[in-house]
């Protein structure tokens, strides 16, 4: 992960890596946020996500899937949907990260090898970006490792910069933690309290706590960055809610962050509706796509009991489950699975059949979920309210969905998607007025 300069009032690294001592200077500002610019026009605010490919802790961490979405996709979705940025960029040195960034609608700055080293700082990469983009007046440096970021937070910070005249704003979180000095042999043999009086330990509700940088974002105006600072001038913090303050640094953070994202993450502008119908492609989703043929020319397929349980749980919760295939599979073989689901096989146009089912049940598209894995599923995946693919789905299908399962087709993907639906439906219920 790119390192971020913190504590700018005492020491900030400049592009050559030498510390600039002392407080950042007070800066004069004009309407565009730059110095010596007399043109009156709205300042160009650019979101910039730094995502190099050489993460040491987790290989290609920035595009590793978290709750079915590439890590970087969570912050790009929030930035784009906030509506406050004239442009949204990803600075990267890696082809796969570039492809994912473009898939989510961001522009890409291919950073040089000079600012892609382990020793490179965020400031190095931001300054390089600005050297190629003279149109940018303000940079909102958003950390890819903060997947619970919401558009509302970015909107409020943009207002602080544009309307209230701040030169830099950074995110913090409030913590109620007592700090103690470190014991060092030969230097300090005993510990001492740093932010409390042990004789009068306050209760949590009687103490405001302290503010800590959480690394979610750093906004700064161009002239400040060009002087070697991300924090300075007229400076302010923006306090984020604790549940939105998630930072993924090491692999052990991943399962914890995944649960937090599923509960508190931002899933897009569209409000979820309660799912009433799940359509699952048979080959490659319900099954692993392998077909075995017996000596008497009968088809033999396999499926995972976990997926059968997933179907049962969905039906018990009131969600209709139907199966579809473009192949002329044997209905007799499928019936022997005893899943008790309506199915259509030998379907040349899956979207037409799903649309017919939707109308038959009196549903809107937002009330339909779809699990597919092939090019033939693409239109359905794009149309429905909730879409998913198994981990081994084709790239075309993966690009069309909102959730990519960890499990392969025929190996638990359907059960996993069912669990995802249940969790999102819980969000729908909890968001309804009481």
Short mmCIF file of C-alpha atoms in Angstrom, two decimals, residues 178-405:
data_model
loop_
_atom_site.label_atom_id
_atom_site.label_comp_id
_atom_site.label_asym_id
_atom_site.label_seq_id
_atom_site.Cartn_x
_atom_site.Cartn_y
_atom_site.Cartn_z
CA UNK A 178 -5.99 4.74 26.73
CA UNK A 179 -2.37 5.08 25.65
CA UNK A 180 0.78 4.22 27.60
CA UNK A 181 4.46 4.94 26.96
CA UNK A 182 6.59 2.09 25.62
CA UNK A 183 9.03 0.29 27.88
CA UNK A 184 12.55 0.23 26.43
CA UNK A 185 15.40 -1.56 28.12
CA UNK A 186 18.11 0.82 29.19
CA UNK A 187 15.97 3.85 28.31
CA UNK A 188 12.64 3.56 30.10
CA UNK A 189 12.04 0.71 32.52
CA UNK A 190 8.48 1.60 33.53
CA UNK A 191 5.45 2.71 31.56
CA UNK A 192 3.58 5.97 32.10
CA UNK A 193 0.06 7.03 31.09
CA UNK A 194 -0.09 9.32 28.08
CA UNK A 195 -3.73 10.39 27.94
CA UNK A 196 -5.28 9.54 31.29
CA UNK A 197 -4.93 9.84 35.03
CA UNK A 198 -5.07 6.25 36.39
CA UNK A 199 -6.39 7.57 39.70
CA UNK A 200 -9.39 9.04 37.89
CA UNK A 201 -10.08 6.71 35.01
CA UNK A 202 -13.05 8.14 33.12
CA UNK A 203 -15.96 6.02 31.99
CA UNK A 204 -16.33 5.76 28.22
CA UNK A 205 -19.51 7.85 28.25
CA UNK A 206 -17.73 10.58 30.24
CA UNK A 207 -14.81 10.87 27.82
CA UNK A 208 -14.92 12.27 24.29
CA UNK A 209 -12.04 10.06 23.19
CA UNK A 210 -9.37 11.12 20.70
CA UNK A 211 -9.25 11.63 16.94
CA UNK A 212 -7.01 9.42 14.83
CA UNK A 213 -6.36 9.52 11.09
CA UNK A 214 -8.08 6.53 9.53
CA UNK A 215 -6.47 6.83 6.09
CA UNK A 216 -9.71 6.87 4.07
CA UNK A 217 -8.93 10.09 2.20
CA UNK A 218 -6.75 13.19 2.00
CA UNK A 219 -8.02 16.19 0.04
CA UNK A 220 -5.60 19.00 -0.80
CA UNK A 221 -5.34 21.90 -3.21
CA UNK A 222 -2.76 21.88 -5.98
CA UNK A 223 -0.58 24.69 -4.65
CA UNK A 224 -0.25 22.93 -1.31
CA UNK A 225 0.75 19.62 -2.94
CA UNK A 226 3.25 21.36 -5.20
CA UNK A 227 4.94 22.71 -2.07
CA UNK A 228 5.33 19.15 -0.78
CA UNK A 229 2.37 18.86 1.58
CA UNK A 230 -0.87 16.87 1.74
CA UNK A 231 -1.92 18.56 4.98
CA UNK A 232 -1.45 22.26 5.60
CA UNK A 233 -2.71 25.78 4.96
CA UNK A 234 -6.24 26.20 6.29
CA UNK A 235 -6.63 22.65 7.50
CA UNK A 236 -9.55 20.62 8.85
CA UNK A 237 -10.44 17.02 9.62
CA UNK A 238 -13.62 15.18 8.69
CA UNK A 239 -14.83 12.70 11.30
CA UNK A 240 -16.14 9.45 9.83
CA UNK A 241 -18.49 7.07 11.59
CA UNK A 242 -16.60 4.26 13.31
CA UNK A 243 -18.47 1.55 11.40
CA UNK A 244 -17.36 3.09 8.09
CA UNK A 245 -13.73 3.30 9.20
CA UNK A 246 -12.22 0.14 7.72
CA UNK A 247 -8.61 -0.13 6.56
CA UNK A 248 -7.25 -3.35 5.09
CA UNK A 249 -3.52 -3.70 5.61
CA UNK A 250 -2.89 -7.41 6.10
CA UNK A 251 -4.60 -10.63 5.11
CA UNK A 252 -6.01 -11.20 8.59
CA UNK A 253 -8.12 -8.05 8.11
CA UNK A 254 -9.91 -9.57 5.11
CA UNK A 255 -12.67 -11.72 6.68
CA UNK A 256 -13.39 -9.03 9.27
CA UNK A 257 -13.58 -6.34 6.59
CA UNK A 258 -15.80 -8.56 4.44
CA UNK A 259 -18.43 -8.82 7.16
CA UNK A 260 -18.20 -5.09 7.85
CA UNK A 261 -18.61 -4.24 4.16
CA UNK A 262 -21.62 -6.50 3.75
CA UNK A 263 -23.27 -4.74 6.66
CA UNK A 264 -22.07 -1.14 6.26
CA UNK A 265 -20.72 -0.85 2.71
CA UNK A 266 -22.12 1.29 -0.09
CA UNK A 267 -23.80 -0.83 -2.77
CA UNK A 268 -24.83 1.85 -5.24
CA UNK A 269 -27.46 4.52 -5.89
CA UNK A 270 -30.25 2.08 -6.56
CA UNK A 271 -32.15 1.05 -3.45
CA UNK A 272 -32.51 -2.69 -3.04
CA UNK A 273 -35.93 -4.21 -3.33
CA UNK A 274 -36.88 -7.49 -1.76
CA UNK A 275 -35.92 -10.39 -4.04
CA UNK A 276 -38.86 -12.59 -5.04
CA UNK A 277 -37.33 -14.69 -7.83
CA UNK A 278 -33.87 -16.23 -8.29
CA UNK A 279 -33.00 -17.67 -11.70
CA UNK A 280 -29.97 -19.96 -11.85
CA UNK A 281 -28.20 -21.18 -14.96
CA UNK A 282 -27.89 -24.95 -14.78
CA UNK A 283 -24.58 -25.70 -16.51
CA UNK A 284 -21.65 -24.13 -14.69
CA UNK A 285 -23.73 -22.70 -11.82
CA UNK A 286 -25.95 -25.41 -10.35
CA UNK A 287 -23.49 -27.97 -11.76
CA UNK A 288 -19.78 -27.65 -12.43
CA UNK A 289 -20.45 -27.87 -16.17
CA UNK A 290 -19.04 -31.39 -16.52
CA UNK A 291 -21.25 -33.91 -18.30
CA UNK A 292 -20.67 -37.63 -17.94
CA UNK A 293 -22.25 -40.06 -20.39
CA UNK A 294 -23.10 -43.62 -19.32
CA UNK A 295 -22.73 -46.70 -21.49
CA UNK A 296 -26.39 -46.48 -22.47
CA UNK A 297 -25.89 -42.84 -23.56
CA UNK A 298 -27.57 -41.26 -20.54
CA UNK A 299 -26.33 -37.97 -19.11
CA UNK A 300 -24.86 -37.97 -15.63
CA UNK A 301 -24.34 -34.66 -13.83
CA UNK A 302 -23.32 -33.75 -10.31
CA UNK A 303 -24.21 -30.96 -7.95
CA UNK A 304 -23.24 -29.89 -4.44
CA UNK A 305 -25.56 -30.67 -1.54
CA UNK A 306 -24.74 -27.19 -0.18
CA UNK A 307 -26.42 -25.70 -3.26
CA UNK A 308 -29.50 -27.87 -2.76
CA UNK A 309 -29.69 -26.58 0.81
CA UNK A 310 -29.32 -23.04 -0.53
CA UNK A 311 -32.31 -23.58 -2.82
CA UNK A 312 -34.33 -24.97 0.09
CA UNK A 313 -33.45 -21.96 2.28
CA UNK A 314 -34.41 -19.54 -0.47
CA UNK A 315 -37.78 -21.21 -0.97
CA UNK A 316 -38.46 -21.24 2.78
CA UNK A 317 -37.84 -17.49 2.86
CA UNK A 318 -40.41 -16.96 0.10
CA UNK A 319 -38.05 -16.65 -2.87
CA UNK A 320 -39.03 -18.63 -5.96
CA UNK A 321 -36.09 -20.48 -7.57
CA UNK A 322 -36.11 -21.40 -11.26
CA UNK A 323 -33.48 -23.07 -13.45
CA UNK A 324 -32.53 -22.30 -17.04
CA UNK A 325 -30.18 -23.69 -19.69
CA UNK A 326 -29.39 -22.94 -23.31
CA UNK A 327 -28.47 -26.60 -23.72
CA UNK A 328 -30.99 -29.33 -24.38
CA UNK A 329 -30.26 -31.07 -21.07
CA UNK A 330 -32.27 -34.02 -19.96
CA UNK A 331 -35.23 -32.90 -17.89
CA UNK A 332 -35.50 -36.44 -16.56
CA UNK A 333 -31.94 -36.20 -15.21
CA UNK A 334 -32.63 -32.81 -13.68
CA UNK A 335 -35.90 -34.01 -12.15
CA UNK A 336 -34.00 -36.83 -10.46
CA UNK A 337 -32.17 -34.18 -8.42
CA UNK A 338 -35.50 -33.57 -6.64
CA UNK A 339 -34.97 -29.82 -6.32
CA UNK A 340 -38.63 -29.06 -7.01
CA UNK A 341 -37.87 -26.07 -9.24
CA UNK A 342 -39.52 -24.98 -12.46
CA UNK A 343 -37.01 -25.16 -15.31
CA UNK A 344 -36.61 -24.38 -19.00
CA UNK A 345 -33.95 -26.02 -21.19
CA UNK A 346 -32.85 -25.57 -24.80
CA UNK A 347 -33.41 -21.81 -24.41
CA UNK A 348 -31.88 -19.69 -27.22
CA UNK A 349 -32.91 -16.38 -25.58
CA UNK A 350 -32.58 -16.51 -21.80
CA UNK A 351 -33.59 -12.88 -21.30
CA UNK A 352 -36.93 -13.45 -23.03
CA UNK A 353 -37.73 -16.43 -20.80
CA UNK A 354 -36.73 -14.62 -17.59
CA UNK A 355 -38.79 -11.62 -18.67
CA UNK A 356 -41.79 -13.90 -19.22
CA UNK A 357 -41.33 -15.43 -15.74
CA UNK A 358 -41.02 -11.95 -14.23
CA UNK A 359 -44.26 -10.76 -15.81
CA UNK A 360 -46.03 -13.99 -14.87
CA UNK A 361 -45.17 -13.31 -11.19
CA UNK A 362 -45.98 -9.58 -11.43
CA UNK A 363 -42.43 -8.50 -10.53
CA UNK A 364 -40.21 -5.62 -11.53
CA UNK A 365 -36.62 -6.37 -12.57
CA UNK A 366 -35.30 -5.15 -9.19
CA UNK A 367 -37.09 -8.06 -7.53
CA UNK A 368 -35.25 -10.64 -9.64
CA UNK A 369 -31.82 -12.15 -8.93
CA UNK A 370 -29.75 -14.11 -11.45
CA UNK A 371 -26.78 -16.46 -11.16
CA UNK A 372 -25.04 -17.06 -14.48
CA UNK A 373 -21.60 -17.88 -15.81
CA UNK A 374 -21.53 -17.55 -19.59
CA UNK A 375 -21.77 -15.01 -22.39
CA UNK A 376 -25.37 -16.15 -22.91
CA UNK A 377 -26.15 -14.92 -19.37
CA UNK A 378 -24.75 -11.42 -19.84
CA UNK A 379 -28.02 -9.63 -20.71
CA UNK A 380 -29.85 -11.21 -17.80
CA UNK A 381 -27.02 -10.36 -15.39
CA UNK A 382 -27.15 -6.71 -16.43
CA UNK A 383 -30.93 -6.46 -16.27
CA UNK A 384 -31.79 -7.89 -12.85
CA UNK A 385 -31.70 -6.27 -9.42
CA UNK A 386 -29.06 -8.64 -8.01
CA UNK A 387 -26.59 -10.58 -10.13
CA UNK A 388 -23.74 -12.96 -9.41
CA UNK A 389 -21.38 -15.40 -11.07
CA UNK A 390 -19.30 -18.31 -9.73
CA UNK A 391 -15.59 -17.73 -9.27
CA UNK A 392 -14.81 -19.67 -12.46
CA UNK A 393 -17.28 -17.81 -14.70
CA UNK A 394 -16.09 -16.39 -18.02
CA UNK A 395 -14.65 -12.86 -18.02
CA UNK A 396 -17.63 -11.44 -19.95
CA UNK A 397 -20.04 -12.62 -17.28
CA UNK A 398 -17.77 -11.40 -14.47
CA UNK A 399 -17.73 -7.89 -15.90
CA UNK A 400 -21.54 -7.76 -15.95
CA UNK A 401 -22.22 -8.49 -12.28
CA UNK A 402 -22.28 -6.92 -8.87
CA UNK A 403 -21.09 -10.01 -6.98
CA UNK A 404 -18.45 -12.61 -7.79
CA UNK A 405 -18.65 -15.71 -5.61
#
